[in-house]
Amino acid sequence: MSGTKPDILWAPHQVDRFVVCDSELSLYHVESTVNSELKAGSLRLSEDSAATLLSINSDTPYMKCVAWYLSYDPECLLAVGQANGRVVLTSLGQDHNSKFRDLIGKEFVPKHARQCNTLAWNPLDSNWLAAGLDKHRADFSVLIWDICSKYTPDIVPMEKVRLSAGETETTLLVTKPLYELGQNDACLSLCWLPRDQKLLLAGMHRNLAIFDLRNTSQKMFVNTKAVQGVTVDPYFHDRVASFYEGQVAIWDLRKFEKPVLTLTEQPKPLTKVAWCPTRTGLLATLTRDSNIIRLYDMQHTPTPIGDETEPTIIERSVQPCDNYIASFAWHPTSQNRMIVVTPNRTMSDFTVFERISLAWSPITSLMWACGRHLYECTEEENANSLEKDIATKMRLRALSRYGLDTEQVWRNHILAGNEDPQLKSLWYTLHFMKQYTEDMDQKSPGNKGSLVYAGIKSIVKSSLGMVENTRHNWSGLDKQTDIQNLNEERILALQLCGWIKKGTDVDVGPFLNSLVQEGEWERAAAVALFNLDIRRAIQILNEGASSEKGDLNLNVVAMALSGYTDEKNSLWREMCSTLRLQLNNPYLCVMFAFLTSEAGSYDGVLYENKVAVRDRVAFACKFLSDSQLNRYIEKLTNEMKEAGNLEGILLTGLTKDGVDLMESYVDRTGDVQTASYCMLQGSPLDVLKDERVQYWIENYRNLLDAWRFWHKRAEFDIHRSKLDPSSKPLAQVFVSCNFCGKSISYSCSTVPHQGRGFSQYGVSGSPTKSKVTSCPGCRKPLPRCALCLINMGTPVSSCPGMTILQYSLLS
């Protein structure tokens, strides 16, 4: 150790103290500065820590190595190895109450002077100190001293020495070590093996040697150049690291013939390697003239198949400071914390942050690990349903059997929570489609039912050039307005929109009554007005204003409607055109837009995005010509597809356009559950075979499996097989011949039949003993019965010629 290359050591038991060693020993105390200012004379180590100098010891010149005493008492006892081979015990502040105070100043002297390279305290027997020296042809290079030995004969008093504290004591020289090892060799590094206090690992000149103090005449060694800086992994006592030049070797003491791993060679020579004491398998290395510390994370791996398999490592680098680093030291207890020192004694307190591993739970809990800490983030139980993650919504919907009601299809939106207007529109659309498809198939079997599931866009195209407009009288007004004659296709479109019920009756009265019962006063009034019944609209608004949950302002709107006049230049029309945009409710806004618009120009109604799509489409079917209606439906369909708005299924139906719309919806929300149930509801076979639809279905099945909803997954599979019979797999039994090993698969059906040289029996058929047949591969006779194939509990020995490999059946 030279004066320009300081070293640094954390106190083993005082976690807030460390010592810097170069030409002198300097003891520092670390304090937190989070809630306090930096004290005068303190050194800033990091943003939240500073160091204060406590004491200096300059009485041990020519230091080459330092080792801190591992026991609690005395706390500040250090062993210093010098250039002449002597080992001196010194302190950085005497403890007068310590029973070991007589040790301070004791020197351990080898027979021949040469440099002391390394020191190591025994972790189990704390009084043993190992010293590694340079080579001498007539002396040993590894000396083990007992600092408290009572039977050492060669003890002679010497002159009194003044200590840094100003006191004087008699210093003793100890010249006879407890053990002498490594004759005619040099020792460059040392470490005790924690598993046995009698085992010492030494990096000699040309080999790594393990000395057993119970038999010093024998040693286990391996020839290698990597003999510097030997250190044992504190979490895996059979793993040792050493280095030579720019290369680090990792050894397994159970297979000591060669390194199990050689780390990437560095361009500059290494100066220090050290295992992290708070983290398993983390090794830090430092090269000369570098401000970077390289970290090697030895990952846990399965037991290797062959001896040549190397463990997995993850390499990363950290830069604690901008200047070159002279040395570093891991903190003994704080996780991943180290302190570094530069050649000019500038210090930095630094924490190596772990890589953060994230994991999503199938129930949407987020967990991440950082070091020894595991954090979990879950959704609040009382969170608004609109704020919940889509996975949480799908999981709750699956528990309520969402999507499985095939009789009253509209009820599925209630099972979903009745909070999403798009889902409500979707399931009402699918309900009407199913209802009118069944009605049409009963009246006239043909392709009319498939036209319903093709959506209003296809229905409207099928009636181009077949409709003329007529003038209709208003109810409550002396006025006439042009309305399109309702042919069969437009009536069907109005039925799918929910305005009228099935049949030839075009009365919207039942629909208005249902809206009033649900408290949708504004919507009911708007629909009544669109059907030229202004008196009914005013009546509905007055009912809404007088109801418990109604808005008193509806009376004002009703009053405004009652003053309607058809004069184009009237004050009423002028004021309504100006003030209607200030109304908050979109249905009230479109009512006045309708009354103030010119005949045939209803953009204020048709392009009000806050009005339900089904109401805008129904309005278009009543007032737009064939060409206008077709253009409007085409434009609105493209908007719905681009936005992924489920209300657009009314227009696209369950067609390729519907798949495109649903794809946009899934991309926006991730709701593969709704996509799967929707496309299964009535899509033609070519749509169901679309790879996007199959992808949604399989992903939803995987989600149910991940949530461990086995029964829900089974219900979904049964539901799917009913709506899409082609998805039902064939039941199969897989068997193999015991003589030749040839595997044979049987496709089971309900009728026994013959095939491939042996009998096949249906799974629902009665078990009947078959005749003796032969294996198609080896032609040997195979006794077999149907029960052997169906009953999985049958032992193999009961059917000597055949082995059941697998049995799968979906009913």
PDB file of C-alpha atoms in Angstrom, residues 459-707:
ATOM      1  CA  ILE A 459     -80.165  -3.619 -45.479  1.00  0.00           C
ATOM      2  CA  VAL A 460     -80.239  -0.055 -46.814  1.00  0.00           C
ATOM      3  CA  LYS A 461     -78.217  -0.954 -49.911  1.00  0.00           C
ATOM      4  CA  SER A 462     -80.723  -3.656 -50.784  1.00  0.00           C
ATOM      5  CA  SER A 463     -83.564  -1.087 -51.121  1.00  0.00           C
ATOM      6  CA  LEU A 464     -81.937   1.646 -53.254  1.00  0.00           C
ATOM      7  CA  GLY A 465     -84.328   3.371 -55.702  1.00  0.00           C
ATOM      8  CA  MET A 466     -87.448   1.817 -54.186  1.00  0.00           C
ATOM      9  CA  VAL A 467     -88.641   4.601 -51.831  1.00  0.00           C
ATOM     10  CA  GLU A 468     -90.531   7.844 -52.484  1.00  0.00           C
ATOM     11  CA  ASN A 469     -91.322  10.600 -50.008  1.00  0.00           C
ATOM     12  CA  THR A 470     -94.788  11.777 -49.005  1.00  0.00           C
ATOM     13  CA  ARG A 471     -96.070  14.687 -46.942  1.00  0.00           C
ATOM     14  CA  HIS A 472     -97.325  13.937 -43.429  1.00  0.00           C
ATOM     15  CA  ASN A 473     -99.319  16.113 -41.026  1.00  0.00           C
ATOM     16  CA  TRP A 474     -97.987  17.056 -37.604  1.00  0.00           C
ATOM     17  CA  SER A 475     -99.895  16.149 -34.476  1.00  0.00           C
ATOM     18  CA  GLY A 476    -100.629  19.380 -32.627  1.00  0.00           C
ATOM     19  CA  LEU A 477     -99.555  21.684 -35.489  1.00  0.00           C
ATOM     20  CA  ASP A 478    -101.125  22.894 -38.693  1.00  0.00           C
ATOM     21  CA  LYS A 479     -98.086  21.850 -40.722  1.00  0.00           C
ATOM     22  CA  GLN A 480     -96.890  19.178 -43.145  1.00  0.00           C
ATOM     23  CA  THR A 481     -93.384  17.688 -43.522  1.00  0.00           C
ATOM     24  CA  ASP A 482     -91.866  15.410 -46.153  1.00  0.00           C
ATOM     25  CA  ILE A 483     -91.205  11.889 -44.791  1.00  0.00           C
ATOM     26  CA  GLN A 484     -89.926   8.865 -46.715  1.00  0.00           C
ATOM     27  CA  ASN A 485     -92.338   6.040 -47.320  1.00  0.00           C
ATOM     28  CA  LEU A 486     -91.321   3.123 -45.101  1.00  0.00           C
ATOM     29  CA  ASN A 487     -90.691   0.043 -47.180  1.00  0.00           C
ATOM     30  CA  GLU A 488     -89.849  -3.381 -45.722  1.00  0.00           C
ATOM     31  CA  GLU A 489     -86.134  -2.643 -45.437  1.00  0.00           C
ATOM     32  CA  ARG A 490     -86.584   0.708 -43.688  1.00  0.00           C
ATOM     33  CA  ILE A 491     -89.090  -0.826 -41.288  1.00  0.00           C
ATOM     34  CA  LEU A 492     -86.523  -3.543 -40.507  1.00  0.00           C
ATOM     35  CA  ALA A 493     -83.897  -0.828 -39.885  1.00  0.00           C
ATOM     36  CA  LEU A 494     -86.259   0.989 -37.492  1.00  0.00           C
ATOM     37  CA  GLN A 495     -86.913  -2.309 -35.711  1.00  0.00           C
ATOM     38  CA  LEU A 496     -83.185  -2.903 -35.268  1.00  0.00           C
ATOM     39  CA  CYS A 497     -82.891   0.631 -33.916  1.00  0.00           C
ATOM     40  CA  GLY A 498     -85.568  -0.259 -31.362  1.00  0.00           C
ATOM     41  CA  TRP A 499     -88.039   2.429 -32.374  1.00  0.00           C
ATOM     42  CA  ILE A 500     -90.802   0.043 -33.419  1.00  0.00           C
ATOM     43  CA  LYS A 501     -91.589  -3.543 -32.536  1.00  0.00           C
ATOM     44  CA  LYS A 502     -91.709  -6.493 -34.914  1.00  0.00           C
ATOM     45  CA  GLY A 503     -94.659  -6.664 -37.235  1.00  0.00           C
ATOM     46  CA  THR A 504     -96.182  -4.180 -39.671  1.00  0.00           C
ATOM     47  CA  ASP A 505     -97.178  -1.653 -36.985  1.00  0.00           C
ATOM     48  CA  VAL A 506     -94.961   1.448 -37.138  1.00  0.00           C
ATOM     49  CA  ASP A 507     -96.251   3.024 -33.932  1.00  0.00           C
ATOM     50  CA  VAL A 508     -93.439   4.372 -31.687  1.00  0.00           C
ATOM     51  CA  GLY A 509     -95.771   4.664 -28.700  1.00  0.00           C
ATOM     52  CA  PRO A 510     -94.467   1.543 -26.877  1.00  0.00           C
ATOM     53  CA  PHE A 511     -90.892   2.740 -27.353  1.00  0.00           C
ATOM     54  CA  LEU A 512     -91.762   6.171 -25.943  1.00  0.00           C
ATOM     55  CA  ASN A 513     -93.444   4.558 -22.924  1.00  0.00           C
ATOM     56  CA  SER A 514     -90.339   2.460 -22.209  1.00  0.00           C
ATOM     57  CA  LEU A 515     -88.133   5.580 -22.364  1.00  0.00           C
ATOM     58  CA  VAL A 516     -90.440   7.412 -19.972  1.00  0.00           C
ATOM     59  CA  GLN A 517     -90.338   4.472 -17.528  1.00  0.00           C
ATOM     60  CA  GLU A 518     -86.527   4.564 -17.595  1.00  0.00           C
ATOM     61  CA  GLY A 519     -86.525   8.324 -16.926  1.00  0.00           C
ATOM     62  CA  GLU A 520     -85.072   9.284 -20.331  1.00  0.00           C
ATOM     63  CA  TRP A 521     -87.413  12.262 -20.725  1.00  0.00           C
ATOM     64  CA  GLU A 522     -85.341  14.278 -23.161  1.00  0.00           C
ATOM     65  CA  ARG A 523     -84.738  11.315 -25.474  1.00  0.00           C
ATOM     66  CA  ALA A 524     -88.428  10.368 -25.424  1.00  0.00           C
ATOM     67  CA  ALA A 525     -89.450  13.931 -26.261  1.00  0.00           C
ATOM     68  CA  ALA A 526     -86.951  14.060 -29.145  1.00  0.00           C
ATOM     69  CA  VAL A 527     -88.218  10.743 -30.617  1.00  0.00           C
ATOM     70  CA  ALA A 528     -91.825  11.973 -30.348  1.00  0.00           C
ATOM     71  CA  LEU A 529     -90.878  15.194 -32.120  1.00  0.00           C
ATOM     72  CA  PHE A 530     -89.057  13.293 -34.888  1.00  0.00           C
ATOM     73  CA  ASN A 531     -92.298  11.378 -35.417  1.00  0.00           C
ATOM     74  CA  LEU A 532     -94.118  14.730 -35.889  1.00  0.00           C
ATOM     75  CA  ASP A 533     -95.951  14.569 -32.546  1.00  0.00           C
ATOM     76  CA  ILE A 534     -95.072  17.891 -30.897  1.00  0.00           C
ATOM     77  CA  ARG A 535     -98.008  17.646 -28.499  1.00  0.00           C
ATOM     78  CA  ARG A 536     -96.691  14.317 -27.153  1.00  0.00           C
ATOM     79  CA  ALA A 537     -93.188  15.803 -26.853  1.00  0.00           C
ATOM     80  CA  ILE A 538     -94.467  18.737 -24.759  1.00  0.00           C
ATOM     81  CA  GLN A 539     -96.457  16.334 -22.584  1.00  0.00           C
ATOM     82  CA  ILE A 540     -93.384  14.165 -21.935  1.00  0.00           C
ATOM     83  CA  LEU A 541     -91.278  17.213 -20.978  1.00  0.00           C
ATOM     84  CA  ASN A 542     -93.932  18.371 -18.512  1.00  0.00           C
ATOM     85  CA  GLU A 543     -94.061  14.874 -16.978  1.00  0.00           C
ATOM     86  CA  GLY A 544     -90.308  14.880 -16.620  1.00  0.00           C
ATOM     87  CA  ALA A 545     -90.287  18.279 -14.915  1.00  0.00           C
ATOM     88  CA  SER A 546     -92.884  17.150 -12.370  1.00  0.00           C
ATOM     89  CA  SER A 547     -91.202  13.806 -11.562  1.00  0.00           C
ATOM     90  CA  GLU A 548     -88.994  13.281  -8.503  1.00  0.00           C
ATOM     91  CA  LYS A 549     -85.762  13.024 -10.448  1.00  0.00           C
ATOM     92  CA  GLY A 550     -86.807  15.357 -13.241  1.00  0.00           C
ATOM     93  CA  ASP A 551     -85.349  18.705 -14.188  1.00  0.00           C
ATOM     94  CA  LEU A 552     -87.550  21.759 -13.613  1.00  0.00           C
ATOM     95  CA  ASN A 553     -85.941  23.394 -16.645  1.00  0.00           C
ATOM     96  CA  LEU A 554     -87.860  20.928 -18.835  1.00  0.00           C
ATOM     97  CA  ASN A 555     -90.927  23.103 -18.251  1.00  0.00           C
ATOM     98  CA  VAL A 556     -89.075  25.990 -19.861  1.00  0.00           C
ATOM     99  CA  VAL A 557     -88.165  23.803 -22.850  1.00  0.00           C
ATOM    100  CA  ALA A 558     -91.793  22.676 -23.154  1.00  0.00           C
ATOM    101  CA  MET A 559     -92.882  26.295 -23.105  1.00  0.00           C
ATOM    102  CA  ALA A 560     -90.394  27.105 -25.857  1.00  0.00           C
ATOM    103  CA  LEU A 561     -91.700  24.219 -27.977  1.00  0.00           C
ATOM    104  CA  SER A 562     -95.292  25.365 -27.537  1.00  0.00           C
ATOM    105  CA  GLY A 563     -94.403  28.678 -29.129  1.00  0.00           C
ATOM    106  CA  TYR A 564     -93.092  27.056 -32.329  1.00  0.00           C
ATOM    107  CA  THR A 565     -93.915  28.872 -35.548  1.00  0.00           C
ATOM    108  CA  ASP A 566     -93.118  27.889 -39.115  1.00  0.00           C
ATOM    109  CA  GLU A 567     -92.277  31.419 -40.232  1.00  0.00           C
ATOM    110  CA  LYS A 568     -88.670  31.569 -41.417  1.00  0.00           C
ATOM    111  CA  ASN A 569     -88.031  35.144 -40.283  1.00  0.00           C
ATOM    112  CA  SER A 570     -89.744  34.872 -36.899  1.00  0.00           C
ATOM    113  CA  LEU A 571     -88.081  35.943 -33.656  1.00  0.00           C
ATOM    114  CA  TRP A 572     -88.746  32.443 -32.211  1.00  0.00           C
ATOM    115  CA  ARG A 573     -86.723  30.738 -34.969  1.00  0.00           C
ATOM    116  CA  GLU A 574     -83.908  33.267 -34.642  1.00  0.00           C
ATOM    117  CA  MET A 575     -83.607  32.896 -30.865  1.00  0.00           C
ATOM    118  CA  CYS A 576     -83.843  29.080 -30.937  1.00  0.00           C
ATOM    119  CA  SER A 577     -81.140  28.830 -33.613  1.00  0.00           C
ATOM    120  CA  THR A 578     -78.824  30.974 -31.454  1.00  0.00           C
ATOM    121  CA  LEU A 579     -79.506  29.585 -27.995  1.00  0.00           C
ATOM    122  CA  ARG A 580     -79.923  25.856 -28.734  1.00  0.00           C
ATOM    123  CA  LEU A 581     -76.145  25.299 -28.663  1.00  0.00           C
ATOM    124  CA  GLN A 582     -76.111  26.415 -25.027  1.00  0.00           C
ATOM    125  CA  LEU A 583     -78.302  23.509 -23.961  1.00  0.00           C
ATOM    126  CA  ASN A 584     -76.401  20.797 -22.078  1.00  0.00           C
ATOM    127  CA  ASN A 585     -78.562  17.856 -23.105  1.00  0.00           C
ATOM    128  CA  PRO A 586     -77.874  16.785 -26.729  1.00  0.00           C
ATOM    129  CA  TYR A 587     -81.462  15.614 -27.276  1.00  0.00           C
ATOM    130  CA  LEU A 588     -82.880  19.007 -26.359  1.00  0.00           C
ATOM    131  CA  CYS A 589     -80.330  20.562 -28.695  1.00  0.00           C
ATOM    132  CA  VAL A 590     -81.305  18.379 -31.692  1.00  0.00           C
ATOM    133  CA  MET A 591     -85.021  19.024 -31.067  1.00  0.00           C
ATOM    134  CA  PHE A 592     -84.576  22.715 -31.791  1.00  0.00           C
ATOM    135  CA  ALA A 593     -82.097  21.917 -34.597  1.00  0.00           C
ATOM    136  CA  PHE A 594     -84.826  19.842 -36.238  1.00  0.00           C
ATOM    137  CA  LEU A 595     -87.489  22.544 -35.853  1.00  0.00           C
ATOM    138  CA  THR A 596     -85.234  25.308 -37.198  1.00  0.00           C
ATOM    139  CA  SER A 597     -83.669  23.374 -40.104  1.00  0.00           C
ATOM    140  CA  GLU A 598     -84.634  23.629 -43.753  1.00  0.00           C
ATOM    141  CA  ALA A 599     -86.511  20.731 -45.356  1.00  0.00           C
ATOM    142  CA  GLY A 600     -84.074  17.999 -46.386  1.00  0.00           C
ATOM    143  CA  SER A 601     -81.128  19.545 -44.493  1.00  0.00           C
ATOM    144  CA  TYR A 602     -80.828  17.938 -41.079  1.00  0.00           C
ATOM    145  CA  ASP A 603     -77.085  18.044 -40.372  1.00  0.00           C
ATOM    146  CA  GLY A 604     -77.694  19.480 -36.894  1.00  0.00           C
ATOM    147  CA  VAL A 605     -79.416  16.211 -35.978  1.00  0.00           C
ATOM    148  CA  LEU A 606     -77.457  13.685 -38.016  1.00  0.00           C
ATOM    149  CA  TYR A 607     -73.993  14.811 -36.892  1.00  0.00           C
ATOM    150  CA  GLU A 608     -74.636  15.422 -33.206  1.00  0.00           C
ATOM    151  CA  ASN A 609     -72.170  12.824 -31.853  1.00  0.00           C
ATOM    152  CA  LYS A 610     -73.624  12.823 -28.350  1.00  0.00           C
ATOM    153  CA  VAL A 611     -76.930  11.463 -29.632  1.00  0.00           C
ATOM    154  CA  ALA A 612     -77.125   7.665 -29.765  1.00  0.00           C
ATOM    155  CA  VAL A 613     -76.225   6.175 -33.131  1.00  0.00           C
ATOM    156  CA  ARG A 614     -79.447   4.153 -33.271  1.00  0.00           C
ATOM    157  CA  ASP A 615     -81.531   7.321 -32.878  1.00  0.00           C
ATOM    158  CA  ARG A 616     -79.620   9.170 -35.591  1.00  0.00           C
ATOM    159  CA  VAL A 617     -79.916   6.197 -37.964  1.00  0.00           C
ATOM    160  CA  ALA A 618     -83.645   5.848 -37.280  1.00  0.00           C
ATOM    161  CA  PHE A 619     -84.089   9.577 -37.937  1.00  0.00           C
ATOM    162  CA  ALA A 620     -82.155   9.196 -41.215  1.00  0.00           C
ATOM    163  CA  CYS A 621     -84.381   6.300 -42.286  1.00  0.00           C
ATOM    164  CA  LYS A 622     -87.459   8.475 -41.857  1.00  0.00           C
ATOM    165  CA  PHE A 623     -86.261  11.696 -43.477  1.00  0.00           C
ATOM    166  CA  LEU A 624     -83.435  10.993 -45.958  1.00  0.00           C
ATOM    167  CA  SER A 625     -83.806   9.839 -49.536  1.00  0.00           C
ATOM    168  CA  ASP A 626     -82.207   6.587 -50.689  1.00  0.00           C
ATOM    169  CA  SER A 627     -79.052   8.260 -52.010  1.00  0.00           C
ATOM    170  CA  GLN A 628     -78.713  10.555 -48.984  1.00  0.00           C
ATOM    171  CA  LEU A 629     -79.321   7.658 -46.598  1.00  0.00           C
ATOM    172  CA  ASN A 630     -76.741   5.456 -48.297  1.00  0.00           C
ATOM    173  CA  ARG A 631     -74.073   8.183 -48.203  1.00  0.00           C
ATOM    174  CA  TYR A 632     -74.827   8.980 -44.578  1.00  0.00           C
ATOM    175  CA  ILE A 633     -74.749   5.323 -43.465  1.00  0.00           C
ATOM    176  CA  GLU A 634     -71.466   4.775 -45.335  1.00  0.00           C
ATOM    177  CA  LYS A 635     -69.828   7.790 -43.726  1.00  0.00           C
ATOM    178  CA  LEU A 636     -71.138   6.953 -40.247  1.00  0.00           C
ATOM    179  CA  THR A 637     -69.979   3.336 -40.613  1.00  0.00           C
ATOM    180  CA  ASN A 638     -66.432   4.426 -41.419  1.00  0.00           C
ATOM    181  CA  GLU A 639     -66.420   6.736 -38.401  1.00  0.00           C
ATOM    182  CA  MET A 640     -67.591   3.921 -36.112  1.00  0.00           C
ATOM    183  CA  LYS A 641     -64.989   1.517 -37.491  1.00  0.00           C
ATOM    184  CA  GLU A 642     -62.174   3.984 -37.035  1.00  0.00           C
ATOM    185  CA  ALA A 643     -63.234   4.877 -33.485  1.00  0.00           C
ATOM    186  CA  GLY A 644     -63.996   1.286 -32.456  1.00  0.00           C
ATOM    187  CA  ASN A 645     -67.441   2.377 -31.261  1.00  0.00           C
ATOM    188  CA  LEU A 646     -69.619  -0.649 -30.448  1.00  0.00           C
ATOM    189  CA  GLU A 647     -72.752   1.276 -31.409  1.00  0.00           C
ATOM    190  CA  GLY A 648     -71.537   0.840 -34.975  1.00  0.00           C
ATOM    191  CA  ILE A 649     -72.300  -2.917 -34.887  1.00  0.00           C
ATOM    192  CA  LEU A 650     -75.857  -1.782 -35.687  1.00  0.00           C
ATOM    193  CA  LEU A 651     -74.520  -0.614 -39.054  1.00  0.00           C
ATOM    194  CA  THR A 652     -71.837  -3.202 -39.849  1.00  0.00           C
ATOM    195  CA  GLY A 653     -73.541  -6.235 -38.409  1.00  0.00           C
ATOM    196  CA  LEU A 654     -71.441  -9.340 -37.726  1.00  0.00           C
ATOM    197  CA  THR A 655     -69.591  -9.127 -41.024  1.00  0.00           C
ATOM    198  CA  LYS A 656     -66.025  -8.380 -42.082  1.00  0.00           C
ATOM    199  CA  ASP A 657     -66.763  -4.707 -41.413  1.00  0.00           C
ATOM    200  CA  GLY A 658     -67.926  -5.729 -37.951  1.00  0.00           C
ATOM    201  CA  VAL A 659     -64.638  -7.553 -37.375  1.00  0.00           C
ATOM    202  CA  ASP A 660     -62.750  -4.409 -38.432  1.00  0.00           C
ATOM    203  CA  LEU A 661     -64.785  -2.325 -36.003  1.00  0.00           C
ATOM    204  CA  MET A 662     -64.279  -4.854 -33.215  1.00  0.00           C
ATOM    205  CA  GLU A 663     -60.541  -4.894 -33.921  1.00  0.00           C
ATOM    206  CA  SER A 664     -60.399  -1.141 -33.336  1.00  0.00           C
ATOM    207  CA  TYR A 665     -62.415  -1.598 -30.143  1.00  0.00           C
ATOM    208  CA  VAL A 666     -60.077  -4.327 -28.838  1.00  0.00           C
ATOM    209  CA  ASP A 667     -57.019  -2.244 -29.736  1.00  0.00           C
ATOM    210  CA  ARG A 668     -58.494   0.633 -27.755  1.00  0.00           C
ATOM    211  CA  THR A 669     -59.775  -1.257 -24.717  1.00  0.00           C
ATOM    212  CA  GLY A 670     -58.281  -4.786 -24.678  1.00  0.00           C
ATOM    213  CA  ASP A 671     -61.763  -6.236 -24.099  1.00  0.00           C
ATOM    214  CA  VAL A 672     -61.371  -9.626 -25.805  1.00  0.00           C
ATOM    215  CA  GLN A 673     -64.250 -10.943 -23.710  1.00  0.00           C
ATOM    216  CA  THR A 674     -66.904  -8.779 -25.376  1.00  0.00           C
ATOM    217  CA  ALA A 675     -65.297  -9.328 -28.779  1.00  0.00           C
ATOM    218  CA  SER A 676     -65.460 -13.115 -28.367  1.00  0.00           C
ATOM    219  CA  TYR A 677     -69.078 -13.283 -27.198  1.00  0.00           C
ATOM    220  CA  CYS A 678     -70.221 -10.744 -29.797  1.00  0.00           C
ATOM    221  CA  MET A 679     -68.674 -12.471 -32.812  1.00  0.00           C
ATOM    222  CA  LEU A 680     -70.007 -15.851 -31.678  1.00  0.00           C
ATOM    223  CA  GLN A 681     -73.558 -14.501 -31.463  1.00  0.00           C
ATOM    224  CA  GLY A 682     -74.505 -14.828 -35.133  1.00  0.00           C
ATOM    225  CA  SER A 683     -71.502 -14.450 -37.371  1.00  0.00           C
ATOM    226  CA  PRO A 684     -71.317 -16.515 -40.550  1.00  0.00           C
ATOM    227  CA  LEU A 685     -68.723 -19.255 -40.752  1.00  0.00           C
ATOM    228  CA  ASP A 686     -66.241 -17.249 -42.814  1.00  0.00           C
ATOM    229  CA  VAL A 687     -66.246 -14.494 -40.191  1.00  0.00           C
ATOM    230  CA  LEU A 688     -65.770 -16.945 -37.324  1.00  0.00           C
ATOM    231  CA  LYS A 689     -62.767 -18.412 -39.118  1.00  0.00           C
ATOM    232  CA  ASP A 690     -61.139 -14.969 -39.337  1.00  0.00           C
ATOM    233  CA  GLU A 691     -57.778 -15.211 -37.567  1.00  0.00           C
ATOM    234  CA  ARG A 692     -58.555 -12.082 -35.525  1.00  0.00           C
ATOM    235  CA  VAL A 693     -61.752 -13.638 -34.148  1.00  0.00           C
ATOM    236  CA  GLN A 694     -59.931 -16.868 -33.335  1.00  0.00           C
ATOM    237  CA  TYR A 695     -57.167 -14.859 -31.660  1.00  0.00           C
ATOM    238  CA  TRP A 696     -59.673 -13.061 -29.382  1.00  0.00           C
ATOM    239  CA  ILE A 697     -61.396 -16.316 -28.487  1.00  0.00           C
ATOM    240  CA  GLU A 698     -58.176 -18.136 -27.626  1.00  0.00           C
ATOM    241  CA  ASN A 699     -56.890 -15.196 -25.616  1.00  0.00           C
ATOM    242  CA  TYR A 700     -60.099 -15.075 -23.602  1.00  0.00           C
ATOM    243  CA  ARG A 701     -59.874 -18.828 -22.962  1.00  0.00           C
ATOM    244  CA  ASN A 702     -56.278 -18.331 -21.789  1.00  0.00           C
ATOM    245  CA  LEU A 703     -57.422 -15.525 -19.483  1.00  0.00           C
ATOM    246  CA  LEU A 704     -60.035 -17.774 -17.889  1.00  0.00           C
ATOM    247  CA  ASP A 705     -57.363 -20.422 -17.366  1.00  0.00           C
ATOM    248  CA  ALA A 706     -54.983 -17.840 -15.860  1.00  0.00           C
ATOM    249  CA  TRP A 707     -57.698 -16.777 -13.420  1.00  0.00           C
TER     250      TRP A 707
END
